[in-house]
Tab-separated table of C-alpha atoms in Angstrom:
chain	number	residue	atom	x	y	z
A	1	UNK	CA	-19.517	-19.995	-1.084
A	2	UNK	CA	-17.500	-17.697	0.849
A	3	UNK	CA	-20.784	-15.444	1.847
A	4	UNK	CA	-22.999	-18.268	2.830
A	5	UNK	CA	-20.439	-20.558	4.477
A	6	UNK	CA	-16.995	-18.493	5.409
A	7	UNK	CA	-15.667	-21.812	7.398
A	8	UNK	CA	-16.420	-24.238	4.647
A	9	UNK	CA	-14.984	-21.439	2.307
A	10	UNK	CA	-11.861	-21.666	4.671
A	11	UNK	CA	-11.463	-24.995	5.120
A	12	UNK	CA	-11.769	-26.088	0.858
A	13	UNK	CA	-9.552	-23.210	0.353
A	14	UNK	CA	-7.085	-24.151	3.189
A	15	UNK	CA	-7.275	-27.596	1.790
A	16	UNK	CA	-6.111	-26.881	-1.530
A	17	UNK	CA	-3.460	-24.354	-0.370
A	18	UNK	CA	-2.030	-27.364	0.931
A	19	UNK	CA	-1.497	-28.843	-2.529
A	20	UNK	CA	2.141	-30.008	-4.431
A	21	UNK	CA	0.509	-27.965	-7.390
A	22	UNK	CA	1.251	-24.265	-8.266
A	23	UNK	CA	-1.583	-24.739	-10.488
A	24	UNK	CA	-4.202	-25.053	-7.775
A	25	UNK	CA	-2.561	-23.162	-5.056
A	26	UNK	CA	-2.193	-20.356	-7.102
A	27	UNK	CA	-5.594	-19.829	-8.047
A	28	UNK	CA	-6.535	-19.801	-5.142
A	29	UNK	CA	-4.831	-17.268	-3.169
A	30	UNK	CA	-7.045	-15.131	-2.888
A	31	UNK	CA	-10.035	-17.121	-1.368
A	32	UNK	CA	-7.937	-17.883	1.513
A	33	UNK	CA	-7.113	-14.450	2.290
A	34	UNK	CA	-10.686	-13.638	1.781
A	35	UNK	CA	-12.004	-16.388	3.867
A	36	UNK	CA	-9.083	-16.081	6.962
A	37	UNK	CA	-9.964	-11.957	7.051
A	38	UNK	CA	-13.936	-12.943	6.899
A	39	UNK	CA	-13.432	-15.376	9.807
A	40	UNK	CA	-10.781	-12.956	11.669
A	41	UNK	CA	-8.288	-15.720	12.020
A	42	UNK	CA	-5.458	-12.381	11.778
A	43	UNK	CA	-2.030	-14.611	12.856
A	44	UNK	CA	-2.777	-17.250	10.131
A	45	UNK	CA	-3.290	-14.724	7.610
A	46	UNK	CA	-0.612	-12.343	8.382
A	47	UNK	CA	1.509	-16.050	8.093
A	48	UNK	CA	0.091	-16.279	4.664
A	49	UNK	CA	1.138	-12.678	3.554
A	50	UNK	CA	4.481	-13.232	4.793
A	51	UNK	CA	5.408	-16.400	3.063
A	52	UNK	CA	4.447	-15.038	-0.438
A	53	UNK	CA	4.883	-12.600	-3.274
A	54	UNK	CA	2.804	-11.029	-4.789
A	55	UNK	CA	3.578	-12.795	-7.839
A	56	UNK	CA	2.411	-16.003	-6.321
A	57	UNK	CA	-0.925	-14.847	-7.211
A	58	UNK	CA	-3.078	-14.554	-10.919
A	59	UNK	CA	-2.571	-11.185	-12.485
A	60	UNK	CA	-6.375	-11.130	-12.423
A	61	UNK	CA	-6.887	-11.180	-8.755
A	62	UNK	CA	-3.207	-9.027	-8.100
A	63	UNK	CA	-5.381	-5.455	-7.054
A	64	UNK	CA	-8.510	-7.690	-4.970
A	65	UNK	CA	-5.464	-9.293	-3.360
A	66	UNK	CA	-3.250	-6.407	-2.223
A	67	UNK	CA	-6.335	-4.571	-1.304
A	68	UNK	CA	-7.582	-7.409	0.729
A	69	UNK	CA	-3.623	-7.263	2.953
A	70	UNK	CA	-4.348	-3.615	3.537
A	71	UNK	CA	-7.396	-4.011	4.824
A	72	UNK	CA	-6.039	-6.814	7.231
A	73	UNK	CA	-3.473	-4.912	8.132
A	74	UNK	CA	-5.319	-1.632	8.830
A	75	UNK	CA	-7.382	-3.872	11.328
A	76	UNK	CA	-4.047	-4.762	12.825
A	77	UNK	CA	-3.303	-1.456	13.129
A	78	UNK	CA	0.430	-2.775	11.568
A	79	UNK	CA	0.699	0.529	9.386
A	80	UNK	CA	4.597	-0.317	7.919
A	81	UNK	CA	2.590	-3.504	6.262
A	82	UNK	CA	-0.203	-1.452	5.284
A	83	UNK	CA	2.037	0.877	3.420
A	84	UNK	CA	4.289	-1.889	1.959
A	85	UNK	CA	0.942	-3.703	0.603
A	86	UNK	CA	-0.350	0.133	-0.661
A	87	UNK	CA	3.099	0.391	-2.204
A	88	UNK	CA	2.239	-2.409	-4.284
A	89	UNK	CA	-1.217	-1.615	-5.381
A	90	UNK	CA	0.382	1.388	-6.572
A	91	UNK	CA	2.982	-0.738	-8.570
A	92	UNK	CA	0.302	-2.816	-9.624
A	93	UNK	CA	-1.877	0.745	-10.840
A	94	UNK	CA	0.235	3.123	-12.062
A	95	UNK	CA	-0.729	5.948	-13.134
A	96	UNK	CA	-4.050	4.714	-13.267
A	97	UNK	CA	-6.814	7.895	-12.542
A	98	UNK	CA	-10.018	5.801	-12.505
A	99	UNK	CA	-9.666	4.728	-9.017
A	100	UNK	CA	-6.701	6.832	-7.338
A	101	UNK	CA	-7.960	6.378	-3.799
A	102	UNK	CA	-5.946	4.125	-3.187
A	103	UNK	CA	-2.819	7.096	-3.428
A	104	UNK	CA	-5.031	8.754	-1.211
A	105	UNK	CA	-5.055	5.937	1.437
A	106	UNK	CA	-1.196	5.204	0.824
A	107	UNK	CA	-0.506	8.834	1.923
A	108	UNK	CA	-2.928	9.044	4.536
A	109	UNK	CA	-0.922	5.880	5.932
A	110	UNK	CA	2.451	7.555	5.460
A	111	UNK	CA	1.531	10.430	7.227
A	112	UNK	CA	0.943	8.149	10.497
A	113	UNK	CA	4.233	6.425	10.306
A	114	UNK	CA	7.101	7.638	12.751
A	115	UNK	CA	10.061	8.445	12.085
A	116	UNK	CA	11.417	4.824	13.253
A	117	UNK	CA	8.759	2.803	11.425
A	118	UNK	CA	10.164	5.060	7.710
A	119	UNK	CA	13.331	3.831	9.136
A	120	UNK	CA	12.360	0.244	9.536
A	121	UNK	CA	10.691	0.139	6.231
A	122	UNK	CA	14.326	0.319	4.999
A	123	UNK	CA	14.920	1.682	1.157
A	124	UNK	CA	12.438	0.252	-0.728
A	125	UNK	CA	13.936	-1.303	-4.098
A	126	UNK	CA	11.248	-0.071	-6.520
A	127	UNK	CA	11.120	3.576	-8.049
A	128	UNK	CA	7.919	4.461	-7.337
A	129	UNK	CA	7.910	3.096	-3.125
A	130	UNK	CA	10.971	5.342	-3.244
A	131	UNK	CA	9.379	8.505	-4.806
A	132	UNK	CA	6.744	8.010	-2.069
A	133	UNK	CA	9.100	8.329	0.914
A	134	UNK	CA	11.190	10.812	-0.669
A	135	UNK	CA	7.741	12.720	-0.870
A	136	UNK	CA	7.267	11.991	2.735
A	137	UNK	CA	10.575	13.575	3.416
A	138	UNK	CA	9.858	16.325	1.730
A	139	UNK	CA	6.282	17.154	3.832
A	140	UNK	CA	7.964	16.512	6.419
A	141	UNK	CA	11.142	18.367	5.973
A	142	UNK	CA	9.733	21.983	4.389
A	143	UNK	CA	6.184	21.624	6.081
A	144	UNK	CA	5.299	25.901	6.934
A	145	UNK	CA	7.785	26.983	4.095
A	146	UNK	CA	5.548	27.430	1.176
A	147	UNK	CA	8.345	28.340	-1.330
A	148	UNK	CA	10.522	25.465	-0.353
A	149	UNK	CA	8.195	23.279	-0.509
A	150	UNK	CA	7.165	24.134	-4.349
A	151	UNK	CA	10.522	24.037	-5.180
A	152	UNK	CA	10.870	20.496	-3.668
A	153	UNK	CA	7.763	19.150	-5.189
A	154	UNK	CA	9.217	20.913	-8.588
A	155	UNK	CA	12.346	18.982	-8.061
A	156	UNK	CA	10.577	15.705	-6.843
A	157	UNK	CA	8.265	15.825	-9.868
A	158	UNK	CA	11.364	15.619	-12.456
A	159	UNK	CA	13.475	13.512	-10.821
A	160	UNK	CA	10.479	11.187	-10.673
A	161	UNK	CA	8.574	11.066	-14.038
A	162	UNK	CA	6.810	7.651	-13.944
A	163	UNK	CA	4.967	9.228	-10.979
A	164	UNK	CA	1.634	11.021	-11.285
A	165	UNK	CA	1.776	14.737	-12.042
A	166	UNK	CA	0.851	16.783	-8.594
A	167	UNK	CA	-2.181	17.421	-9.968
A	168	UNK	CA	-3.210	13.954	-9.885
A	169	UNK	CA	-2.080	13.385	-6.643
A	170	UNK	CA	-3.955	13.659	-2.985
A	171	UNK	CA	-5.706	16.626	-2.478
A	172	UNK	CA	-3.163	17.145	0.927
A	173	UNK	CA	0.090	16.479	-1.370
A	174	UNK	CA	-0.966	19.517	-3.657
A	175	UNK	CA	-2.171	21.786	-0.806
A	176	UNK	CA	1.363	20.935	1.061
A	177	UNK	CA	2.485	24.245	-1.079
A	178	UNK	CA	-0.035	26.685	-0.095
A	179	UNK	CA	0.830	26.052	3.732
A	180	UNK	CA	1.314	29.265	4.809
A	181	UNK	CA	4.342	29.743	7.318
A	182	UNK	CA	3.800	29.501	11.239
A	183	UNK	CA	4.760	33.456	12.586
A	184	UNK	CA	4.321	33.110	16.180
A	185	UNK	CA	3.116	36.755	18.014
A	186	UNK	CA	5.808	37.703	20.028
């Protein structure tokens, strides 16, 4: 339905959004958001993303879902939202190694943030959102000191166990440590 009619797609799903029931909005949470970014209508589903959790809809459709908001919000350019919904996919994933690109996307986004959108993202209240800015920090804060930064990513590694090994992470994250020093000629 969505592929051959997006509007009509929009306007069932929209309709049944609007229901009393949890049991019909719920399921279908996800064909909204699908049919809103298919039609571009961005406001009404950056709304949508607002006024819910991520709870709100099936565990089945939880990774389509969050991966759907980044993708929105990458086209918004809004990269704090991007990383807050890439946060959650990596809640959602764990540890997961059968499709990590999505680490590799969450970093990539990190990486663009400034200084004041970290700081607006506030302290994020699960572990893992937190080992990701504290790994931020760290790029940021040892970047051209090789030896630092090992022993950071040593340290950031055991204080953060539920976390992938460094091996496991984005190919930049474990060449941050082989960064050689910047030695300008005087």
């Amino acid at each position: 339905l969505l592929s051959s009619n997006p509007n009509r797609a929009l306007a069932i799903s929209y309709q049944l959004q609007q229901s009393t029931f949890s049991e019909i909005r719920q399921p279908n949470q996800l064909v909204l958001l699908q049919a809103l970014v298919t039609s571009k209508q961005h406001k009404t589903a950056s709304q949508l993303l607002a006024s819910m959790q991520l709870s709100d809809v099936p565990e089945a459709d939880r990774v389509a879902f969050a991966g759907l908001a980044v993708t929105h919000y990458r086209a918004l350019q809004n990269g704090i939202e991007a990383v807050n919904w890439l946060m959650q996919l990596d809640i959602l994933l764990g540890n997961n190694t059968a499709d990590a690109s999505y680490r590799d996307q969450l970093w990539q986004q990190l990486v663009q943030l400034s200084g004041a959108e970290v700081a607006e993202m506030g302290t994020p209240e699960h572990p893992r959102a937190q080992a990701w800015l504290e790994l931020l920090q760290i790029a940021q804060t040892f970047a051209g000191d090789p030896s630092s930064m090992q022993q950071a990513l040593t340290d950031w590694q055991q204080r953060h166990p539920e976390m992938p090994s460094l091996t496991d992470m984005p190919t930049d994250i474990q060449q941050l440590a082989q960064t050689p020093s910047f030695l300008p000629i005087s």
